[in-house]
Structures are given as C-alpha cells and as structure tokens.
XYZ file of C-alpha atoms in Angstrom:
362
model
C 63.468 173.311 106.572
C 64.091 169.599 105.908
C 62.505 169.177 102.522
C 61.717 171.301 99.429
C 63.530 172.785 96.713
C 65.389 170.452 93.380
C 66.468 166.792 94.328
C 70.376 167.143 94.491
C 72.002 164.054 92.973
C 73.253 161.489 95.531
C 77.171 161.485 95.753
C 78.587 158.103 94.089
C 81.245 158.182 96.923
C 83.380 155.561 95.059
C 86.801 156.382 96.301
C 85.052 156.143 100.045
C 83.203 153.164 100.107
C 83.784 149.883 99.782
C 81.545 146.774 99.262
C 82.407 143.706 101.606
C 81.258 140.343 100.687
C 81.381 136.951 102.944
C 81.243 133.903 100.268
C 81.932 130.080 99.915
C 80.985 130.095 96.115
C 81.500 131.572 92.775
C 80.160 135.533 92.489
C 77.886 134.926 89.656
C 75.458 137.229 91.121
C 77.473 140.614 90.826
C 76.353 140.635 86.873
C 73.089 141.831 88.250
C 74.756 144.240 90.386
C 77.226 145.451 87.622
C 75.488 148.675 86.810
C 75.198 149.692 90.476
C 78.828 148.094 92.114
C 81.564 148.236 88.967
C 82.427 151.705 90.179
C 83.293 150.908 93.519
C 85.818 148.634 95.216
C 84.966 145.295 96.763
C 86.598 143.154 99.692
C 85.553 139.284 99.415
C 85.734 137.458 102.227
C 86.253 133.724 101.434
C 84.649 131.224 104.244
C 85.396 127.649 104.390
C 88.256 125.994 102.292
C 90.855 128.521 101.485
C 92.245 126.379 98.596
C 88.667 126.814 96.534
C 88.917 129.017 93.813
C 86.378 131.623 93.771
C 85.420 133.000 90.396
C 84.564 136.670 90.146
C 83.041 138.187 86.739
C 85.494 140.384 84.664
C 85.310 143.968 85.368
C 85.422 144.224 88.999
C 87.815 145.611 91.046
C 88.227 143.672 94.298
C 90.435 142.000 96.626
C 90.267 138.691 98.009
C 90.951 137.207 101.551
C 90.416 133.657 102.579
C 91.218 132.007 105.991
C 95.184 131.592 105.154
C 95.533 135.606 104.899
C 93.327 136.158 107.708
C 95.774 134.086 109.774
C 98.719 135.742 108.268
C 97.551 139.231 108.630
C 96.115 139.195 112.074
C 98.148 136.262 113.848
C 97.112 134.942 117.016
C 94.087 137.681 116.912
C 92.808 135.674 113.872
C 90.840 133.641 116.655
C 88.358 136.579 117.155
C 87.303 136.142 113.247
C 84.627 133.331 113.092
C 85.264 130.275 110.746
C 82.467 128.423 108.516
C 79.867 131.466 109.012
C 78.931 134.744 107.540
C 80.150 136.467 110.520
C 83.683 136.234 108.796
C 82.720 139.379 106.825
C 83.662 141.727 109.566
C 87.257 140.834 108.681
C 86.770 142.805 105.392
C 85.614 146.018 107.627
C 88.625 145.919 109.656
C 91.024 145.893 106.520
C 89.041 148.485 104.637
C 90.442 151.944 104.322
C 87.149 153.565 103.304
C 84.804 155.623 104.928
C 82.125 153.717 104.291
C 80.987 150.130 104.148
C 77.887 148.266 102.247
C 77.727 144.663 102.922
C 75.600 142.157 100.834
C 75.003 138.722 100.718
C 75.957 136.634 97.774
C 71.833 135.245 97.650
C 70.545 139.031 97.289
C 69.621 140.208 93.921
C 68.482 143.632 92.646
C 64.705 144.153 93.760
C 62.323 146.427 91.868
C 60.154 149.167 92.835
C 56.677 148.989 92.218
C 56.726 150.625 89.233
C 59.031 148.183 87.794
C 62.337 150.054 88.239
C 65.352 148.307 89.458
C 66.356 149.863 92.776
C 69.802 151.032 93.166
C 70.319 149.782 96.800
C 73.759 151.230 97.340
C 72.426 154.705 96.256
C 69.494 154.882 98.795
C 71.990 153.602 101.649
C 74.273 156.665 100.597
C 71.191 158.991 101.101
C 70.338 157.564 104.340
C 74.182 158.011 105.543
C 74.453 161.427 103.947
C 71.384 162.414 106.035
C 71.046 163.414 109.971
C 68.809 160.564 111.696
C 66.094 161.612 114.534
C 66.666 159.293 117.634
C 65.140 161.986 120.355
C 62.113 162.629 118.675
C 59.949 160.389 116.344
C 58.882 162.448 113.178
C 55.373 160.872 112.483
C 56.223 161.431 108.418
C 59.238 159.269 109.231
C 62.613 160.516 107.626
C 61.866 164.590 107.496
C 65.022 165.378 105.276
C 63.641 163.330 102.500
C 62.319 165.044 99.569
C 58.839 165.821 99.916
C 59.089 165.591 103.745
C 59.714 167.526 106.529
C 58.925 167.838 110.311
C 55.441 167.688 111.382
C 53.795 170.089 113.623
C 54.790 169.906 117.506
C 58.629 168.871 116.455
C 60.948 170.456 118.600
C 62.961 172.854 116.576
C 65.755 172.638 118.773
C 66.259 168.913 117.603
C 65.781 169.458 114.045
C 69.272 169.672 113.237
C 69.307 165.524 114.132
C 72.010 163.534 114.661
C 75.249 162.089 112.743
C 74.034 158.799 110.857
C 76.208 155.709 111.474
C 73.967 152.889 110.063
C 71.486 152.510 107.216
C 69.498 148.958 107.560
C 68.076 148.019 104.746
C 65.208 145.445 104.028
C 64.157 142.604 101.478
C 61.730 141.510 99.388
C 60.590 137.860 98.494
C 62.463 135.896 101.369
C 61.788 137.459 104.828
C 64.735 137.398 107.641
C 62.749 134.908 109.733
C 64.070 132.692 112.337
C 63.933 129.004 112.373
C 60.389 128.224 114.050
C 59.038 131.120 112.029
C 60.172 129.693 109.097
C 59.005 126.167 109.986
C 55.395 127.384 110.577
C 55.455 129.605 107.460
C 57.271 128.091 105.019
C 55.556 129.702 102.033
C 55.311 133.284 103.355
C 56.896 135.712 101.232
C 57.471 139.457 101.866
C 55.710 141.586 98.704
C 55.078 144.723 100.732
C 57.304 147.409 99.275
C 57.149 150.139 102.196
C 58.560 153.198 100.852
C 59.673 154.718 104.063
C 62.812 155.366 106.084
C 62.728 156.051 109.955
C 65.185 156.626 112.521
C 64.938 153.853 115.379
C 64.267 155.880 118.369
C 67.161 156.044 121.040
C 67.045 153.688 124.151
C 65.156 150.925 121.522
C 66.873 147.974 120.239
C 66.316 146.200 116.947
C 67.136 143.146 114.897
C 69.755 144.294 112.986
C 70.121 142.043 109.605
C 73.736 141.755 107.610
C 72.418 141.128 104.405
C 71.667 144.582 103.187
C 73.571 146.946 105.564
C 75.705 150.350 105.180
C 77.669 152.124 108.192
C 79.915 154.702 108.402
C 83.069 153.003 109.282
C 84.912 156.145 110.643
C 81.563 156.885 113.102
C 80.959 153.172 114.367
C 83.136 150.453 112.654
C 84.888 149.258 115.916
C 81.637 148.239 116.838
C 80.541 146.140 113.894
C 82.002 143.031 115.210
C 79.951 140.025 114.331
C 80.962 137.981 117.164
C 82.176 134.435 117.369
C 79.994 131.979 115.223
C 80.199 128.896 113.484
C 82.795 126.694 113.651
C 83.564 125.471 117.407
C 81.099 127.728 118.512
C 77.948 126.862 120.349
C 75.683 129.109 118.190
C 75.232 130.457 114.658
C 72.571 133.132 113.004
C 73.216 135.674 115.780
C 76.382 137.590 114.684
C 74.277 140.419 112.846
C 72.101 140.764 116.116
C 75.145 140.917 118.404
C 76.502 143.417 116.332
C 73.412 145.733 116.153
C 72.764 145.298 119.808
C 76.187 146.645 120.693
C 76.194 149.067 118.141
C 72.838 150.499 119.314
C 73.997 150.830 122.381
C 76.901 152.634 121.706
C 75.316 154.939 119.078
C 72.720 155.819 121.544
C 75.390 156.425 123.997
C 77.956 158.691 121.331
C 74.679 160.782 120.246
C 74.619 158.853 116.654
C 71.565 157.727 115.006
C 70.702 154.220 112.999
C 67.906 154.424 110.010
C 65.886 151.295 108.934
C 63.640 150.983 105.947
C 64.447 151.648 102.286
C 66.389 150.405 100.247
C 65.162 146.762 99.562
C 66.871 144.014 97.677
C 65.724 140.798 96.380
C 66.618 137.939 98.905
C 66.283 135.011 96.682
C 66.905 131.935 98.781
C 65.336 130.503 101.980
C 67.773 128.734 103.926
C 67.333 125.435 105.398
C 65.108 125.750 108.813
C 66.201 122.507 110.542
C 69.754 123.711 110.080
C 69.082 127.208 110.971
C 67.360 125.498 114.107
C 70.432 123.848 115.255
C 72.518 127.058 114.633
C 69.817 128.892 116.732
C 67.977 126.993 119.452
C 70.760 128.225 122.430
C 70.449 131.593 121.202
C 66.325 131.646 121.194
C 66.892 131.185 124.915
C 70.059 133.143 125.375
C 68.285 136.490 124.102
C 65.940 136.461 126.652
C 69.160 137.277 128.995
C 70.791 139.109 126.424
C 67.808 141.763 125.370
C 67.417 142.764 129.012
C 71.280 143.003 129.367
C 71.399 145.594 126.410
C 68.228 146.999 127.543
C 70.134 147.836 130.871
C 73.481 148.658 130.142
C 74.855 151.774 131.030
C 78.361 153.274 129.526
C 80.123 155.647 132.050
C 80.661 158.775 130.172
C 84.048 158.618 130.152
C 83.656 156.500 127.293
C 83.831 158.951 124.750
C 85.326 156.665 121.609
C 83.524 153.710 119.970
C 86.762 151.605 121.262
C 86.478 152.879 125.004
C 82.589 151.859 124.369
C 82.904 148.329 123.145
C 85.852 147.413 125.690
C 83.607 148.337 128.582
C 80.662 146.584 126.775
C 82.951 143.307 127.023
C 83.800 143.878 130.560
C 80.093 144.106 131.244
C 79.142 140.992 129.010
C 81.630 139.202 131.061
C 80.416 140.221 134.421
C 76.691 139.778 133.622
C 76.224 137.208 131.015
C 78.789 134.915 131.882
C 76.137 133.148 134.145
C 74.191 132.032 131.483
C 76.884 130.077 129.917
C 80.622 130.016 129.807
C 80.403 131.208 126.044
C 80.052 134.623 127.031
C 83.158 134.793 128.601
C 84.895 133.354 125.643
C 82.968 136.145 123.552
C 83.831 138.726 125.939
C 87.639 138.137 125.316
C 87.141 138.084 121.718
C 85.491 141.594 121.804
C 88.886 142.771 123.243
C 90.732 140.937 120.940
C 88.480 142.602 117.669
C 89.278 145.662 119.417
C 93.247 145.825 119.597
C 93.268 143.776 116.443
C 91.042 146.656 114.659
C 93.701 149.363 116.518
C 96.613 147.366 115.249
C 95.479 147.592 111.734
C 94.027 150.953 111.779
C 96.292 152.996 113.894
C 94.956 156.767 114.128
C 97.256 159.268 113.084
C 99.500 156.923 111.297
C 99.775 155.719 107.631
C 97.643 152.476 107.208
C 98.959 148.896 108.134
C 99.904 146.853 105.089
C 96.994 144.306 104.693
C 97.635 143.433 101.113
C 97.508 139.954 100.075
C 98.871 139.842 96.486
C 95.219 139.047 95.105
C 93.654 142.598 94.297
C 92.461 142.887 90.654
C-alpha cells in the first residue's frame, strides 16, 4: 500500500541538489532561509549590469554568474539566454552538475503553516520529487504516497506504481501570482488559504507554471526547462516560466513522467507593478489564445525518446505552426534549438563535465 507505517526522514540530498536564484540585488533574503538552504550549493545568476556587486550573506556555498560570464561560457550561443528578465535563471540549470534543481525568487520568504511552524519548502519539494506521480488516473485523496493517504477504492491496481516525478510546483501565500489585468482589478487581494494537498496534474492537461518556487529532476527533464526569450530586446515578458511549463508538460506526457503541484508554500512578499507588468504581458495575453491550442494539439513522434529529441521536434512545430502569429516565434524556435545545443555542449553524455568555472565560487 502507498501510505502507512512510520514516517521515513526526508533525505537532504545536499550533494545532489543546487539552488538557483536569479537576482539584480543583494541577497539579504537568504538570512531567513539560512536554516534550510545553508547545507546546499547556490548558483546565483546576476541579471542586469554585470559591474554591479551582489552581496551574499556569509556562510553560503555559492557561485555567481553575470552576463559577462554567460557570454564567455556560451560564446555566440549566449543569445538564447534572456537579459533583464528573470528568465536568465535557466542558465543556472544548464551549468549545474546536480541531479535536482530548486529555484526561488529573491522576494520569496519562509512561510508558516497553520500551526505557526516555519515551512521547509525545500524538504517538501524533495518529498514530492522522490515519490511517484499519478498522471494517468486521478486519485481523489490527492497524493496517495503521502503519509496517511492511499489509493481510493476503484483506483486500478495496474497503475498504482505511478510514474517518475519530474517536476514539483510549489505555491505562495500572501501575494498571488496574478496577471496584470487581475492585479489591477484586485489590488488588495492576498492569498491566505493554506491547502494541505499535493496532486499530480493529469496527462493531457496544461497548467500555468510559476518559476518562483519550483523544483525539478534535472536528469529527467532539465533540457526542457528553457525559459525562452524574454526581457531586453523581446516583445514579451512574464511568460518565461509559462513557456517552460507548457513545453515541459507536453514532453512529460510523451515520456511518461509526472508533475506535481500544491505544497510547499512560500511567502511571496512583494507585488510587482501591474502597469509595468501589463506592458510586458499584453502581447502574451493575446498570443496565449493561440499558444494554448497549439500545445493542446502537439503530437510528438514515438521516435522522440529523449528530452532533447522532443524539444527539437517541439521547436520545429513552433516554427511551423506559431510563426504566423508573430515573427517572434520563429526567433524563439531558433533559440530553443540553440539552447539544446548549448545544453549538450555543457553536459556531454558519458564524458567529463565541461569546465564552467568562473573564479567566483565561494
């Protein structure tokens, strides 16, 4: 049975997990996370002016990459990494050599559960990733592998082994992750509801993935976690994690992998400016009415048996079927191919890892 028995301690995985943080400011927020993050290696991706000095609290093991480092390591392929947008975080996924990634925004703090206890978000993400998902049949008690839960009556025994979990998508208390129009009509709305649940997103169902509290198995799905072309020089912003989520979900469905959403919560401290957001989002708000049907109808050939093969095929279909929406999608499709090539160069299979050291490891 899935549940029952004593609660096994969650492995720390401190030698198997990197924490990736995109930022333009000093990382004072890490002080609150110190009890949970200090055992882990941090990869900090500095956006904006590379000459600015980013202060990191003492005692953290980290390496920091700015735009100069990205250009030096990737050369011409650096064009696939966004500038002046948090989408730059995906460079950290590429240079990591760990099995798991947790990424968090620098305006996200430690939340408290209903009892007032600090939530160890990273521990819950690890639990989610180490337990199977159930994408083929919905369990009405949600995650059957959690302590105190199980598969309900009528759940097929042939599906109870589940599928490997590739992604753990966490949520937020306080400031909800709303788009600009919703922010404008609900400026004072705060999320105070703590729902003690983890569930698998069913196969064939898309979802809006938020990158501010996200963990994934880099070995299972890493090459699909490309956050696209956003920010400086691009006609769209704030769709970086959305794009990565739609691509990832289609590929997970094809490869038989699962995605979980729900716990853990973090405390999202700061609402971004809705007028600035609207300027970034307005094309995406229209385009998503074309993008969503595209992803809903994507079929990947059975010959695509790796994430990279799936992603290249997806790029081809983006160029073929979305280029008529806007020329941006031709540019994005080309960047998807460049990203995949750069990933493979830095992560050659069966060989020693490529040297990405930048002299700034602490």
